[in-house]
PDB file of N, CA and C in Angstrom:
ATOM      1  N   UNK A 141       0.863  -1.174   0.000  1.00 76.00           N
ATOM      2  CA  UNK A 141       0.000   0.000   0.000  1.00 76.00           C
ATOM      3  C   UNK A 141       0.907   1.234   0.000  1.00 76.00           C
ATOM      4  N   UNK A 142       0.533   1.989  -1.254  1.00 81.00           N
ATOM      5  CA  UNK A 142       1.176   3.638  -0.998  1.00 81.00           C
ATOM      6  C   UNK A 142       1.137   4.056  -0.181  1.00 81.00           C
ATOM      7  N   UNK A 143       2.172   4.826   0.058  1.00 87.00           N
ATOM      8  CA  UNK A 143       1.456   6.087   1.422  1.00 87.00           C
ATOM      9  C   UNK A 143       0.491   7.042   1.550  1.00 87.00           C
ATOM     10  N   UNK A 144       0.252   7.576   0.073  1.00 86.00           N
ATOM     11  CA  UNK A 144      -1.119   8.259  -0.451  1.00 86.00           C
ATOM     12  C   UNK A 144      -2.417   6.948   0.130  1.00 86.00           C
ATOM     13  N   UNK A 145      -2.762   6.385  -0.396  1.00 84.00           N
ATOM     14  CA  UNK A 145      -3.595   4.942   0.242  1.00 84.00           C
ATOM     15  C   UNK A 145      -3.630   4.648   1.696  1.00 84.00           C
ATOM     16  N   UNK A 146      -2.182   4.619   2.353  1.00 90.00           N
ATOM     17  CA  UNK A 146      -2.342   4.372   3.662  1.00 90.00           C
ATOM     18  C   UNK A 146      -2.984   5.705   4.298  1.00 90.00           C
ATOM     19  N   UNK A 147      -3.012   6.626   4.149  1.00 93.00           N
ATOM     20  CA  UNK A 147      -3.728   8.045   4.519  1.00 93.00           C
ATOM     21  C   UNK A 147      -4.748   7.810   4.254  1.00 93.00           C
ATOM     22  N   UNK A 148      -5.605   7.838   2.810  1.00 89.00           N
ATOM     23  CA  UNK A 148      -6.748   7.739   2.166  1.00 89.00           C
ATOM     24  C   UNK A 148      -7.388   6.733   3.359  1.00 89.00           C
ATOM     25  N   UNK A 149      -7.239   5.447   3.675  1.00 89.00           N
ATOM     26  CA  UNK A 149      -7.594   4.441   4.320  1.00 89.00           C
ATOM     27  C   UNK A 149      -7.779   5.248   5.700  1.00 89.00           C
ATOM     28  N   UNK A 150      -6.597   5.733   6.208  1.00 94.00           N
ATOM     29  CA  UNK A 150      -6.932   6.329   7.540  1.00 94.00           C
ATOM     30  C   UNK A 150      -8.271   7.405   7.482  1.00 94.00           C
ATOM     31  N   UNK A 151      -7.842   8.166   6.936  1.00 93.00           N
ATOM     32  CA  UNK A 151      -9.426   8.981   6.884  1.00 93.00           C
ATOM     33  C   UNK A 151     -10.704   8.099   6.358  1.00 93.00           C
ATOM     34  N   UNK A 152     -10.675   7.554   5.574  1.00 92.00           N
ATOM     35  CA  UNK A 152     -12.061   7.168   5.297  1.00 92.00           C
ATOM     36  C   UNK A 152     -12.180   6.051   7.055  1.00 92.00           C
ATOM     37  N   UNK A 153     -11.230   5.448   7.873  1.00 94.00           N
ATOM     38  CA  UNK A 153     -11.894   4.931   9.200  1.00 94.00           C
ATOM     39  C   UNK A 153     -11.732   5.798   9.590  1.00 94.00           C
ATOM     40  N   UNK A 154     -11.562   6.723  10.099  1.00 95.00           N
ATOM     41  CA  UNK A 154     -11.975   8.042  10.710  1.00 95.00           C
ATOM     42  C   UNK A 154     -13.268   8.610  10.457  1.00 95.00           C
ATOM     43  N   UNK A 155     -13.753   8.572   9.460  1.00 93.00           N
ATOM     44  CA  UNK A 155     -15.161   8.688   9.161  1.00 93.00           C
ATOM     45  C   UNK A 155     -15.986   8.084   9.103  1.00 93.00           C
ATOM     46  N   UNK A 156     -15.863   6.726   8.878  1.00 93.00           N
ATOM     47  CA  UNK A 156     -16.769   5.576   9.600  1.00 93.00           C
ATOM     48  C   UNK A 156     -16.979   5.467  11.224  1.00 93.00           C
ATOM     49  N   UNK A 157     -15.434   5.390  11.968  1.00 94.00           N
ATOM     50  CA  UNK A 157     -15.916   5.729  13.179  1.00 94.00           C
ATOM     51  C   UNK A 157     -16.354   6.519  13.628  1.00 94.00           C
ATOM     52  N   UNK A 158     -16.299   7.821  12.773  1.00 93.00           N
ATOM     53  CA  UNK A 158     -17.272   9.173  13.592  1.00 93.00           C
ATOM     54  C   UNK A 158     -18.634   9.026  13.548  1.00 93.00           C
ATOM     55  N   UNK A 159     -18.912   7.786  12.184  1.00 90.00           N
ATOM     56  CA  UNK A 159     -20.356   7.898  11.862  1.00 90.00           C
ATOM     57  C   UNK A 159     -21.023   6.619  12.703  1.00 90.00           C
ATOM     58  N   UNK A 160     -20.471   5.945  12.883  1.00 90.00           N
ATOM     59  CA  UNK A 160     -20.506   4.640  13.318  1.00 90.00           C
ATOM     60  C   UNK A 160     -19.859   4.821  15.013  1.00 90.00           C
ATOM     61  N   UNK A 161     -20.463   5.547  15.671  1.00 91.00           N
ATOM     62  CA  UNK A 161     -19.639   5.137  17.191  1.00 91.00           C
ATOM     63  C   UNK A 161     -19.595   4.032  17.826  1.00 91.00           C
ATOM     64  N   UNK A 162     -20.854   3.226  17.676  1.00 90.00           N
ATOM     65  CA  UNK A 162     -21.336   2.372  18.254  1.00 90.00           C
ATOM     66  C   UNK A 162     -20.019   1.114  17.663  1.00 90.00           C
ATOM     67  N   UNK A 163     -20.117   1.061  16.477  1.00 91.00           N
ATOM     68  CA  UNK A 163     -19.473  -0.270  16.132  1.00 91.00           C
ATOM     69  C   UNK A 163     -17.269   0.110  16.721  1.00 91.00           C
ATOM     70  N   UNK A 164     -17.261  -0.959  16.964  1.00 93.00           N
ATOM     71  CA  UNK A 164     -15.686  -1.290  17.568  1.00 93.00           C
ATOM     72  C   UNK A 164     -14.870  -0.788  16.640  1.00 93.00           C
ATOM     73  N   UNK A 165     -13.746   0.162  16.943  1.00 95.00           N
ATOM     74  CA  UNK A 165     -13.000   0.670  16.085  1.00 95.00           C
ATOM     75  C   UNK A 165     -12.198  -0.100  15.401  1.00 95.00           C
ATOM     76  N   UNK A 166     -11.911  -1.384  15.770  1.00 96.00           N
ATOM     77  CA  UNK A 166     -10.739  -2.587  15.055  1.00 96.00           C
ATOM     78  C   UNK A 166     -11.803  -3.568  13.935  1.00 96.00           C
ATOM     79  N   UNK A 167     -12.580  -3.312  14.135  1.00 94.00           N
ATOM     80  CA  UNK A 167     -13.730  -4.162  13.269  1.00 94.00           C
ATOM     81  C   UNK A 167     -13.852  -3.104  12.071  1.00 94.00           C
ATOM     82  N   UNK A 168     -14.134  -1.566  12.530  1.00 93.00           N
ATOM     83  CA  UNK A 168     -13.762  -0.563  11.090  1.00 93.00           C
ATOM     84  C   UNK A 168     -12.969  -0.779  10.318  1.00 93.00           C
ATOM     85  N   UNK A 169     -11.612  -0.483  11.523  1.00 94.00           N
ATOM     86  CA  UNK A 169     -10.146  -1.193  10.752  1.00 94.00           C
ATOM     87  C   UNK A 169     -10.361  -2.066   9.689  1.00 94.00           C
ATOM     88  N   UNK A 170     -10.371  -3.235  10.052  1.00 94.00           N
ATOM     89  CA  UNK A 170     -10.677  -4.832   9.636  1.00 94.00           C
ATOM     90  C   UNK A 170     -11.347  -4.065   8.406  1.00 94.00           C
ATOM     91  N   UNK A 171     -12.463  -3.851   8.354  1.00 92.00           N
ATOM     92  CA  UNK A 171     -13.677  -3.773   7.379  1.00 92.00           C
ATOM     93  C   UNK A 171     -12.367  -2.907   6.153  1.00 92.00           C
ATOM     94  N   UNK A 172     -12.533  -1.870   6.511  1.00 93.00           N
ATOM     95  CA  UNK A 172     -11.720  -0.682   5.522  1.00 93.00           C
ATOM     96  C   UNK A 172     -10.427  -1.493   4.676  1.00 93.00           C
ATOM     97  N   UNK A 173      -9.883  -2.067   5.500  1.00 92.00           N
ATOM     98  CA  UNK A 173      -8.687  -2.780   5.236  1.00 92.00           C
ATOM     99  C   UNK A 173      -9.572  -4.035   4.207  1.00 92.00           C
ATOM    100  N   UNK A 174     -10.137  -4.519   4.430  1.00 91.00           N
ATOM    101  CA  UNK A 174     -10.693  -5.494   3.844  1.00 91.00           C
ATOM    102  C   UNK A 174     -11.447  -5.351   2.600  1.00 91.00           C
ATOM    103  N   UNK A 175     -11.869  -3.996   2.677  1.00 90.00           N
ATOM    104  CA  UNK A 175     -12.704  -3.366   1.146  1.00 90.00           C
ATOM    105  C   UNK A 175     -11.679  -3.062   0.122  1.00 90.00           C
ATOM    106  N   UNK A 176     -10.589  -2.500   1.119  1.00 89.00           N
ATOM    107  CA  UNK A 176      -9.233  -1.767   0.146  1.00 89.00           C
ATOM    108  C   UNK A 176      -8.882  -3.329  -1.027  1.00 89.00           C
ATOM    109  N   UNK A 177      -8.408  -4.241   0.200  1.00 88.00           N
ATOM    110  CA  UNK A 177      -8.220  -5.191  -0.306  1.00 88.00           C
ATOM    111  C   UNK A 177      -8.357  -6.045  -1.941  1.00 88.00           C
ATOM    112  N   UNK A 178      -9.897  -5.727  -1.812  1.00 87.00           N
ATOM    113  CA  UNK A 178     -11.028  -5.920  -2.933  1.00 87.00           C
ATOM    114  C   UNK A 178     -10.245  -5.105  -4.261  1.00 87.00           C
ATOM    115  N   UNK A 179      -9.926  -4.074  -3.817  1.00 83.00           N
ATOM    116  CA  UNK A 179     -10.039  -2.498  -5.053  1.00 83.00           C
ATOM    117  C   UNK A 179      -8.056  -2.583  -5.523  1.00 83.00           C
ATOM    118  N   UNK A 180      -7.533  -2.981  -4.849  1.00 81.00           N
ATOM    119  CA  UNK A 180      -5.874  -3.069  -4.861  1.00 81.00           C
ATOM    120  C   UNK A 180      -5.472  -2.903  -5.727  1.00 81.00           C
ATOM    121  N   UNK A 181      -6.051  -4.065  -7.266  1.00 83.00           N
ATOM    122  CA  UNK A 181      -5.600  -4.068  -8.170  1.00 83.00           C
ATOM    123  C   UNK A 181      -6.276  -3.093  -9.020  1.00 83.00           C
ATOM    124  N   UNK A 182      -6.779  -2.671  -8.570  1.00 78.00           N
ATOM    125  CA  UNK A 182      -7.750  -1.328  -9.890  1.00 78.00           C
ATOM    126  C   UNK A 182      -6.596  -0.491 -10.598  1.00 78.00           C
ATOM    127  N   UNK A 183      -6.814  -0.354 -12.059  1.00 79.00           N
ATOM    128  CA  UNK A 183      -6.226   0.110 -12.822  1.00 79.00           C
ATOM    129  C   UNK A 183      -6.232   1.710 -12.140  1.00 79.00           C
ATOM    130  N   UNK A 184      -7.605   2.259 -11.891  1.00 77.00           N
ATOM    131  CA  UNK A 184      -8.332   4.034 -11.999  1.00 77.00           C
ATOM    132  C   UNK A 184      -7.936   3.806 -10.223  1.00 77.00           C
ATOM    133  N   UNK A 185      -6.503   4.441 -10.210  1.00 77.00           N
ATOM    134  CA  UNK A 185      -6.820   4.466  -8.180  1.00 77.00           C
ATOM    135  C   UNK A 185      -7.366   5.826  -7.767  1.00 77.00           C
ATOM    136  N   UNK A 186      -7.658   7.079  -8.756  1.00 82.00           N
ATOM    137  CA  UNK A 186      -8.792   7.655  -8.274  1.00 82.00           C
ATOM    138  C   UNK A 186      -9.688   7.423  -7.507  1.00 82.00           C
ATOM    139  N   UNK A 187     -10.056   6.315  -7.694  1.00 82.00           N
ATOM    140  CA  UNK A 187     -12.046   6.029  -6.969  1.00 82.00           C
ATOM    141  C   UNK A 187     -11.802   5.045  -5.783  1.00 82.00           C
ATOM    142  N   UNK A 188     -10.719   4.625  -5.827  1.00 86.00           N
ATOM    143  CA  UNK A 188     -10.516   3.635  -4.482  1.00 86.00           C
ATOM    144  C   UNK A 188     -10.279   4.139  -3.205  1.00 86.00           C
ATOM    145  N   UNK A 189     -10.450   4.850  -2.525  1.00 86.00           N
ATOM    146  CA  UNK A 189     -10.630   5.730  -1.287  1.00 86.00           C
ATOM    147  C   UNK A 189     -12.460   5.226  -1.524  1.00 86.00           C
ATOM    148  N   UNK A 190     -12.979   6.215  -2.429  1.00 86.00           N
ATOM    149  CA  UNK A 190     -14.941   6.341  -2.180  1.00 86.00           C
ATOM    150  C   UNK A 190     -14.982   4.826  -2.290  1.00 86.00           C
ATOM    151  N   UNK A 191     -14.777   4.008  -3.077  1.00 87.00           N
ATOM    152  CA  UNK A 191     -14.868   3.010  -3.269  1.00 87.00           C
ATOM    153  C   UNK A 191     -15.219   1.708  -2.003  1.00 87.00           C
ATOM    154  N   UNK A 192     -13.680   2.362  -1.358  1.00 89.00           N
ATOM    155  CA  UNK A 192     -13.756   1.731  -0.002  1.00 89.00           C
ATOM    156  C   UNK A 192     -14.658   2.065   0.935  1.00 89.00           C
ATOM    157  N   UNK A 193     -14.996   3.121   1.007  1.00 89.00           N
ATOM    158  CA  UNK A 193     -15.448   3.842   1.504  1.00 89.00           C
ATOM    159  C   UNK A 193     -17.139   3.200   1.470  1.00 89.00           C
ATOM    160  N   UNK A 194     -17.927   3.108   0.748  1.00 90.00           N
ATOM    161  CA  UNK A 194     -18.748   2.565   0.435  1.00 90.00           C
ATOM    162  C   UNK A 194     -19.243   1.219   0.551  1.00 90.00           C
ATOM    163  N   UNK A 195     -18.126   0.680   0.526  1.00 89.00           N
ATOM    164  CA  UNK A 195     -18.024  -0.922   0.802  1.00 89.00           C
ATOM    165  C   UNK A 195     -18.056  -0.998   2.386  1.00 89.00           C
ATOM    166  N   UNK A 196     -17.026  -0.482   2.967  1.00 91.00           N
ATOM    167  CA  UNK A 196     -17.089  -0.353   4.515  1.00 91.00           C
ATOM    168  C   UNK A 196     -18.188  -0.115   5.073  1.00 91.00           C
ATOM    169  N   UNK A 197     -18.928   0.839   4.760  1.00 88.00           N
ATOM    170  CA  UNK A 197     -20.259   1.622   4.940  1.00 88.00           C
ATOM    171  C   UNK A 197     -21.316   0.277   4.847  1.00 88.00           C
ATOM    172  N   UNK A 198     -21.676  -0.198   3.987  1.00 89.00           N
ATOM    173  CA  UNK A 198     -22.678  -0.814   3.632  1.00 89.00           C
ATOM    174  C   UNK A 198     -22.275  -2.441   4.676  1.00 89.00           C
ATOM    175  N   UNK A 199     -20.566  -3.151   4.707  1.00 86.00           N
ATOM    176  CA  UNK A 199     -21.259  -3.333   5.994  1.00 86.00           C
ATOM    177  C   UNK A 199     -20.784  -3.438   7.052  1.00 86.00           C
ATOM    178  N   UNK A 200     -20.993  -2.146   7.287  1.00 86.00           N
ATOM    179  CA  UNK A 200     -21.562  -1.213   8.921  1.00 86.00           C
ATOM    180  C   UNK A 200     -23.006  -1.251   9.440  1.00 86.00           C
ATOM    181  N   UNK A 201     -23.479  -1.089   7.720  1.00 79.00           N
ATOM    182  CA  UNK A 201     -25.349  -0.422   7.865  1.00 79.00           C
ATOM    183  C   UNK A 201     -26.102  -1.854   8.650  1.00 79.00           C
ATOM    184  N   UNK A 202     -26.308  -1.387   9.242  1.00 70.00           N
ATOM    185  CA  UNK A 202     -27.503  -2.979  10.314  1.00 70.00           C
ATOM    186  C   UNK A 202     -28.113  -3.258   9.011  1.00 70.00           C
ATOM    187  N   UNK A 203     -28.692  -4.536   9.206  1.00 62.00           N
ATOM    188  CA  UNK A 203     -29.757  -5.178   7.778  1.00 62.00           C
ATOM    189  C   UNK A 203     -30.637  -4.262   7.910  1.00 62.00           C
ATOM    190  N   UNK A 204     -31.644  -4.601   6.571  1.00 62.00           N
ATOM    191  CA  UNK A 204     -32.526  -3.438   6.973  1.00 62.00           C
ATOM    192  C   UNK A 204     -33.879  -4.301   7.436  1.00 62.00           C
ATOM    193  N   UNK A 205     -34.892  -3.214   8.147  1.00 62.00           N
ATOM    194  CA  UNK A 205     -35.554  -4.339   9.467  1.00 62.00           C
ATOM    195  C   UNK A 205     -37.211  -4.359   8.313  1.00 62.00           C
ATOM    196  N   UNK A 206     -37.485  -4.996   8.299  1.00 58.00           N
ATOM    197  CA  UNK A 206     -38.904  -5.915   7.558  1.00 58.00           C
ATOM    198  C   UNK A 206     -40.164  -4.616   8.274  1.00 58.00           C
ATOM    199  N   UNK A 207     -40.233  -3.700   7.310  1.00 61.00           N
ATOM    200  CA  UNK A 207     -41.122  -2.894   7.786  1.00 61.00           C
ATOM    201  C   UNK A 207     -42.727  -3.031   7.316  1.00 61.00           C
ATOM    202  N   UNK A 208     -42.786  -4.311   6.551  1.00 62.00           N
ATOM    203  CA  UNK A 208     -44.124  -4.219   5.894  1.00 62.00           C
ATOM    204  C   UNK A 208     -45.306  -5.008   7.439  1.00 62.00           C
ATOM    205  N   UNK A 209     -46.784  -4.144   6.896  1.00 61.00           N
ATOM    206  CA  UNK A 209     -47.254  -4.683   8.369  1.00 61.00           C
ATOM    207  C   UNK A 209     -47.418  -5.816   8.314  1.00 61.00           C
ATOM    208  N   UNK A 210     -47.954  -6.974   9.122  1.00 61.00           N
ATOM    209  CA  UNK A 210     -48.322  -8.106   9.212  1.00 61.00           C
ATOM    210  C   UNK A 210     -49.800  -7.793   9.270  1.00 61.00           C
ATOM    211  N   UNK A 211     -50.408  -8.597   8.239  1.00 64.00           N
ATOM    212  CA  UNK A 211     -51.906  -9.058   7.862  1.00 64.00           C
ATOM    213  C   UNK A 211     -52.550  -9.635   9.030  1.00 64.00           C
ATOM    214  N   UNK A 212     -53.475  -8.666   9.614  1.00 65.00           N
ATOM    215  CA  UNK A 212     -54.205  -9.536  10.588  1.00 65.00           C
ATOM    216  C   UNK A 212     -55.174 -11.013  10.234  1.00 65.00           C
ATOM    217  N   UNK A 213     -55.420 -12.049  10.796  1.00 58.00           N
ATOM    218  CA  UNK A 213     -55.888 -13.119  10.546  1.00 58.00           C
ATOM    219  C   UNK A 213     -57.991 -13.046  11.125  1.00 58.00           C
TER     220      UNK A 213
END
């Protein structure tokens, strides 16, 4: 990992954990590190910061919860 990248990476968990307090800061880690992972070989390293970024995010996001009502009988 560049050093441009190793920065990029630090801020984007810096902003997951600001957004995310609740979840464990080494599990961000983990996650961020783990999205980067994914994107490494990308030709365009423009977009790999948001990239990660997005990936981390989504999963952070709790599932989403079954809001339709239940049919009374």
């Amino acid at each position: 990992m560049s050093p441009e990248d190793e920065e990029a990476m630090r801020l984007v968990a810096a902003r997951l954990k600001s957004a995310h307090p609740e979840a464990d800061p080494a599990t961000v880690d983990a996650l961020v590190v783990g999205a980067y992972d994914e994107l490494r070989d990308a030709k365009v390293r423009t977009f790999v910061p948001i990239l990660t970024e997005r990936r981390a995010r989504a999963l952070l996001a709790p599932p989403p919860s079954d809001t339709r009502p239940v049919p009374e009988s």
